[in-house]
Short mmCIF file of C-alpha atoms in Angstrom, two decimals:
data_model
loop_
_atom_site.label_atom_id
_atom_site.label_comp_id
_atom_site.label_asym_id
_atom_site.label_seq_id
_atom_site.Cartn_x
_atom_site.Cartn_y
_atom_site.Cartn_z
CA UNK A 1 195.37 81.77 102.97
CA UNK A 2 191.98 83.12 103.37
CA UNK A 3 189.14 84.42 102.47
CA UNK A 4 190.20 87.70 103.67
CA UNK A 5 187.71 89.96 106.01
CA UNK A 6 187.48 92.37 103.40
CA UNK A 7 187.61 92.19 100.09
CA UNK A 8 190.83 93.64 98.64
CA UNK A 9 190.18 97.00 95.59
CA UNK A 10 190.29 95.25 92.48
CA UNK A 11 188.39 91.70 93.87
CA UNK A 12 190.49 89.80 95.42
CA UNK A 13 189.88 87.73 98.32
CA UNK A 14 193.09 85.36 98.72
CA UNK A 15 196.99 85.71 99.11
CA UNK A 16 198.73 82.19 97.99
CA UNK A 17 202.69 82.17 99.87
CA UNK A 18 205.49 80.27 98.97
CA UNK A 19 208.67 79.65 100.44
CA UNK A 20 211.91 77.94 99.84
CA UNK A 21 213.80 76.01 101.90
CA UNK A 22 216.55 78.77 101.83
CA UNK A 23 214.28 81.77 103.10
CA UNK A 24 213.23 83.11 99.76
CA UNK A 25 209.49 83.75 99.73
CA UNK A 26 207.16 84.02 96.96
CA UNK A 27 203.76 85.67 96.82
CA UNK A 28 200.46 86.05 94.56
CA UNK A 29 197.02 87.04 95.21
CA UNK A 30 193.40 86.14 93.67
CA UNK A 31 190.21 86.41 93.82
CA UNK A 32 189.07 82.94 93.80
CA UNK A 33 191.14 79.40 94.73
CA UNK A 34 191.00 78.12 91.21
CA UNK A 35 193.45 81.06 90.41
CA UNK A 36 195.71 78.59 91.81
CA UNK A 37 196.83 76.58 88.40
CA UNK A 38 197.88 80.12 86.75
CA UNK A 39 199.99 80.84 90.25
CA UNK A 40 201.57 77.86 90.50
CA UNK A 41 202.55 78.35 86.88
CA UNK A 42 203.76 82.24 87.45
CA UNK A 43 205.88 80.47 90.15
CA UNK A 44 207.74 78.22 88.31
CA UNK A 45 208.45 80.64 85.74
CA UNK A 46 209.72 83.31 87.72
CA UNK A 47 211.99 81.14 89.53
CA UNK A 48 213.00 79.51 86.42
CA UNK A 49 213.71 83.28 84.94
CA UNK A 50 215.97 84.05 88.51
CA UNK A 51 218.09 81.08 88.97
CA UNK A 52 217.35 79.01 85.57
CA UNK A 53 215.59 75.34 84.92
CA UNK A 54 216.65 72.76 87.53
CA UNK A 55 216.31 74.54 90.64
CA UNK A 56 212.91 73.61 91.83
CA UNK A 57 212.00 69.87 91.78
CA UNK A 58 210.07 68.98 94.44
CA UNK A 59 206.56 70.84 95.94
CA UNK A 60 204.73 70.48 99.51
CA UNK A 61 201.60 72.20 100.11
CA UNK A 62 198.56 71.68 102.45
CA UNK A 63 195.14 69.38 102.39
CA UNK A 64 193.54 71.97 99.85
CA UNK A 65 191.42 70.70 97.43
CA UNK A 66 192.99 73.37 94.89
CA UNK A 67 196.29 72.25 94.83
CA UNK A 68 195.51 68.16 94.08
CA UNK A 69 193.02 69.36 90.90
CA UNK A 70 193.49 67.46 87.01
CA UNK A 71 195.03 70.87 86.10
CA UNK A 72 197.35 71.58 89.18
CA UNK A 73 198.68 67.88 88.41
CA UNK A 74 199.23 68.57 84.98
CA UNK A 75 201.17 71.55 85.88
CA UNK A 76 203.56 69.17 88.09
CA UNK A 77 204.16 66.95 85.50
CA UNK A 78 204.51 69.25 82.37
CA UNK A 79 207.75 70.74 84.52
CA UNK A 80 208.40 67.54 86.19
CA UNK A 81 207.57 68.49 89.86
CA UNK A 82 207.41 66.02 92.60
CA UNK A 83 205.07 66.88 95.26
CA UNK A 84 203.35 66.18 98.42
CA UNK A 85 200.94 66.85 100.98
CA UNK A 86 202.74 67.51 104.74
CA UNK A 87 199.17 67.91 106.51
CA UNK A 88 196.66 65.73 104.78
CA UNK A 89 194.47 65.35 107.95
CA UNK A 90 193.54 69.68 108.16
CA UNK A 91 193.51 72.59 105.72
CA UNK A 92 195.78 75.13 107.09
CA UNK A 93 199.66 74.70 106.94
CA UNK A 94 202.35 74.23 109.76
CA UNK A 95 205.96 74.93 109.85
CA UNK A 96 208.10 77.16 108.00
CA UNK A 97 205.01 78.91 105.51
CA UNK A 98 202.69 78.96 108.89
CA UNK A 99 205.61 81.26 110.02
CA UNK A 100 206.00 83.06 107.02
CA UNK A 101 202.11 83.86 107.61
CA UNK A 102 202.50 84.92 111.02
CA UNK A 103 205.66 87.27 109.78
CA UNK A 104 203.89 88.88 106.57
CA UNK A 105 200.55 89.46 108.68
CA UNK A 106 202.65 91.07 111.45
CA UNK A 107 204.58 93.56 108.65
CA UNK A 108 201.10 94.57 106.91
CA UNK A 109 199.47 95.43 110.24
CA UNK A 110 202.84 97.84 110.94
CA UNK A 111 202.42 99.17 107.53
CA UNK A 112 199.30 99.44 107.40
CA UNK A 113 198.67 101.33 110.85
CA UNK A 114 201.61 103.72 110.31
CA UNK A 115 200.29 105.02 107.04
CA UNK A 116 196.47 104.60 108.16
CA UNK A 117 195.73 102.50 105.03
CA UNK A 118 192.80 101.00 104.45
CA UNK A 119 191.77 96.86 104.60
CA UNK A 120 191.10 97.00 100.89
CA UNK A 121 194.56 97.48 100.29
CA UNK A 122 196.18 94.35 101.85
CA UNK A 123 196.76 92.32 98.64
CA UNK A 124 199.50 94.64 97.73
CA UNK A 125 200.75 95.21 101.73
CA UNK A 126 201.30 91.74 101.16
CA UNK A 127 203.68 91.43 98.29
CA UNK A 128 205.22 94.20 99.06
CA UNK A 129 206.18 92.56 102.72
CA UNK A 130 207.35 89.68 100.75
CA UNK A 131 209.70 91.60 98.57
CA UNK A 132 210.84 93.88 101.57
CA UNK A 133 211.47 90.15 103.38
CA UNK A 134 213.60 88.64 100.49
CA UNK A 135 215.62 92.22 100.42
CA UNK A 136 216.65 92.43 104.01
CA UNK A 137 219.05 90.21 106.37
CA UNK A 138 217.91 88.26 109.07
CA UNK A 139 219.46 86.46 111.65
CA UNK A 140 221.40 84.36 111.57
CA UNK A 141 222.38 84.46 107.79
CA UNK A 142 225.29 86.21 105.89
CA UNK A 143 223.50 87.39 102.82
CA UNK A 144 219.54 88.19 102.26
CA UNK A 145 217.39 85.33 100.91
CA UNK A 146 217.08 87.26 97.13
CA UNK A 147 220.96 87.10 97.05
CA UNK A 148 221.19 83.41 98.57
CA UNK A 149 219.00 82.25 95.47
CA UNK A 150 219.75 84.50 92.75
CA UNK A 151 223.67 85.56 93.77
CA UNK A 152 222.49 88.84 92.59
CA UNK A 153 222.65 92.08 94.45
CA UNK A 154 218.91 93.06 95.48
CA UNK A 155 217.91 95.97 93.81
CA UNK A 156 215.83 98.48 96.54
CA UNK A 157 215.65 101.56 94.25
CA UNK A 158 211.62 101.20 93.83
CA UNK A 159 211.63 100.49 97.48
CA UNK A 160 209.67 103.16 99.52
CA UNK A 161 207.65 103.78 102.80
CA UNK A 162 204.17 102.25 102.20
CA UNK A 163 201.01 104.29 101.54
CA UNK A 164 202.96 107.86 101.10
CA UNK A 165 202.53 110.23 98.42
CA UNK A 166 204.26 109.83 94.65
CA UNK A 167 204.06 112.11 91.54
CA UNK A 168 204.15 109.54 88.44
CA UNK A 169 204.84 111.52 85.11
CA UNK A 170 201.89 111.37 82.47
CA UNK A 171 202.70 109.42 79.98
CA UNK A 172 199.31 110.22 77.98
CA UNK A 173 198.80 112.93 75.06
CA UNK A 174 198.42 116.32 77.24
CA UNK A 175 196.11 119.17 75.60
CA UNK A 176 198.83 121.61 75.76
CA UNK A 177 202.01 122.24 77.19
CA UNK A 178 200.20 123.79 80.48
CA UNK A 179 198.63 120.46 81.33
CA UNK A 180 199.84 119.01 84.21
CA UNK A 181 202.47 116.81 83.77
CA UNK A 182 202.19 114.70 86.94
CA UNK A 183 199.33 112.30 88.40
CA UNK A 184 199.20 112.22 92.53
CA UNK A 185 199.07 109.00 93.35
CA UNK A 186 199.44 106.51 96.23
CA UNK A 187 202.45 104.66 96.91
CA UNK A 188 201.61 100.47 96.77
CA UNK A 189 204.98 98.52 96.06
CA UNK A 190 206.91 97.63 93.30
CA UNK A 191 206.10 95.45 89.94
CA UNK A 192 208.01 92.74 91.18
CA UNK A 193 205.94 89.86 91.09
CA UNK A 194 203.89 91.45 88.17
CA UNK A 195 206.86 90.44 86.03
CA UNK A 196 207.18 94.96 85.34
CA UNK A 197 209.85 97.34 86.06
CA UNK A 198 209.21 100.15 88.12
CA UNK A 199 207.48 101.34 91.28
CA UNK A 200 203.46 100.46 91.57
CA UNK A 201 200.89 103.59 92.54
CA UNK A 202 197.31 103.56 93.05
CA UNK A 203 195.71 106.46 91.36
CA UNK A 204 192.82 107.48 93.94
CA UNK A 205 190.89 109.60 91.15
CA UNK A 206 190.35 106.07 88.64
CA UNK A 207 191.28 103.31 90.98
CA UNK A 208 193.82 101.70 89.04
CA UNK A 209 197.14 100.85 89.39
CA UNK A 210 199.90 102.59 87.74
CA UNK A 211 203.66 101.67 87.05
CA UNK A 212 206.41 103.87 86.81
CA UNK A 213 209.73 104.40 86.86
CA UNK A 214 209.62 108.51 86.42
CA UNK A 215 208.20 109.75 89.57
CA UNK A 216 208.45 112.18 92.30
CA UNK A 217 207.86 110.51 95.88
CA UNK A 218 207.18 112.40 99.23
CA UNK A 219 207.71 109.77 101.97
CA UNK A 220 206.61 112.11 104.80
CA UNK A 221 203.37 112.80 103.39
CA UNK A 222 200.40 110.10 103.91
CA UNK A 223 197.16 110.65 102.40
CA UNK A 224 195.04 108.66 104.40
CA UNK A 225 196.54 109.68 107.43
CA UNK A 226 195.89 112.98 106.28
CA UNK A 227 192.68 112.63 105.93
CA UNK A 228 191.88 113.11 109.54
CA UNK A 229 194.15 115.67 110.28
CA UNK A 230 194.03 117.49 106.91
CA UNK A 231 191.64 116.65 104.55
CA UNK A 232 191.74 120.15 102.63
CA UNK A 233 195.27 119.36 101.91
CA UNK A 234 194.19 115.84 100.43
CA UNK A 235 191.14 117.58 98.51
CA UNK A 236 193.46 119.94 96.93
CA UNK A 237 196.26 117.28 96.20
CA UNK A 238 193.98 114.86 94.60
CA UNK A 239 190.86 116.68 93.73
CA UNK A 240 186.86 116.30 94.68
CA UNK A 241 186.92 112.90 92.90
CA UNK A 242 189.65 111.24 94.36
CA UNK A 243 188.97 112.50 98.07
CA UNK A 244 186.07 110.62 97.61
CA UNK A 245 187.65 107.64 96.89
CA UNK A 246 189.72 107.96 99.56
CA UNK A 247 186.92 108.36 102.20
CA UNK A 248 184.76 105.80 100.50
CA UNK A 249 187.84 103.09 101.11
CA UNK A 250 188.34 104.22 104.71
CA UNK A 251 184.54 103.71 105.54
CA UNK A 252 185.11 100.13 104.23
CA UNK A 253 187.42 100.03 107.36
CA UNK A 254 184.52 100.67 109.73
CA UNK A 255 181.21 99.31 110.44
CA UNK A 256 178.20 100.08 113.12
CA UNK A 257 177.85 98.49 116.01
CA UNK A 258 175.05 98.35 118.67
CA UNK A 259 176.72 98.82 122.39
CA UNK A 260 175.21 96.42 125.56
CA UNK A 261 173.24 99.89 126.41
CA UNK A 262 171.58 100.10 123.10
CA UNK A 263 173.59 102.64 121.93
CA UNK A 264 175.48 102.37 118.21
CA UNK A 265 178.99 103.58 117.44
CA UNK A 266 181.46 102.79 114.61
CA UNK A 267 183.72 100.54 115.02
CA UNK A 268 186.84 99.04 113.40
CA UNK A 269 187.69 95.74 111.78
#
């Protein structure tokens, strides 16, 4: 799906779904379509690492031009994939991913407005609203769609409320034992689909993403929320540097616009 409206933090632009017959969905996201062969590949491997070899055999995807490429083909035949196209005649899909769309997009706009998170962030809204999905029960069905294909209990102890404040410990060489021992950072999701242990953070001060399974979390503090009713509190959490980021990713959010009475304002996307 895509290209997005914004561009997501770290450059990328689409979010590729997949979902079994069964209910278990499947995420990645990338900043161009050709991504698609190392996906597809990242697929097959972590299903074949959850339920073993000879569980998926057959793949249907849309009219894309990206998923009928020399490479994508070789990629069905080195792990002997059947495949085909269920809408040949238009580009976007139908049936049970065009509802997994419609679901995902739903979660990251309730997410994302209860934490006041910015648009750059929606790669990993996304995955994480595909990992929340395959955790939780839905109607209709006795187990969740993780258990169903792995018969595994799902494991929700990196699971947290989007966007709030975390404390990862710092791992790196400290100065001295005075040094502050923990980085604030920005709850994002888990390492799930990165194939990684732990809990994922942003740190607002660098940019990058951090993963951790030593950390402090405060789920009723948001920083971008906080931002409009208490920035001081974000300044002194994060310092100058990474209150700037934070500002400088909510402005993506906005954008002028000229009224019918030739007047501008800001509006949102």
């Amino acid at each position: 799906c895509g290209p997005q409206h914004v561009r997501a933090l770290h450059g990328e632009f689409y979010w590729f779904l997949a979902v079994c017959p069964r209910g278990y969905h499947w995420g990645a996201i990338s900043a161009k379509k050709s991504d698609f062969v190392t996906i597809l590949n990242s697929l097959l491997r972590h299903i074949r690492g959850k339920v073993g070899n000879d569980r998926v055999r057959f793949v249907k995807f849309d009219g894309g031009a990206e998923f009928v490429t020399e490479a994508a083909l070789q990629i069905h035949r080195a792990w002997k994939l059947d495949f085909s196209v269920n809408c040949p005649t238009h580009h976007w899909q139908t049936g049970p991913v065009e509802r997994g769309h419609s679901i995902h997009q739903d979660s990251m706009h309730t997410m994302g407005s209860y934490a006041d998170t910015p648009s750059v962030l929606w790669g990993h809204n996304f995955l994480l609203s595909i990992e929340v999905h395959n955790l939780k029960l839905h109607a209709g069905a006795d187990v969740c769609p993780y258990f169903d294909l792995t018969g595994l209990a799902p494991d929700s102890q990196f699971i947290y409320i989007w966007g709030c404040l975390a404390v990862v410990h710092n791992h790196s060489v400290n100065p001295d034992k005075f040094y502050p021992r923990g980085l604030p950072c920005i709850y994002l999701g888990t390492g799930y689909f990165e194939g990684v242990h732990g809990a994922k953070f942003l740190n607002p001060v660098t940019g990058q993403l951090l993963f951790s399974t030593n950390m402090t979390v405060s789920e009723h503090f948001f920083p971008f929320k906080e931002l409009v009713s208490n920035p001081a509190a974000v300044r002194d959490c994060f310092g100058l540097l990474g209150f700037r980021n934070l500002v400088a990713w909510i402005i993506i959010n906005k954008r002028v616009r000229k009224c019918f009475n030739s007047t501008w304002y800001i509006g949102t996307i």
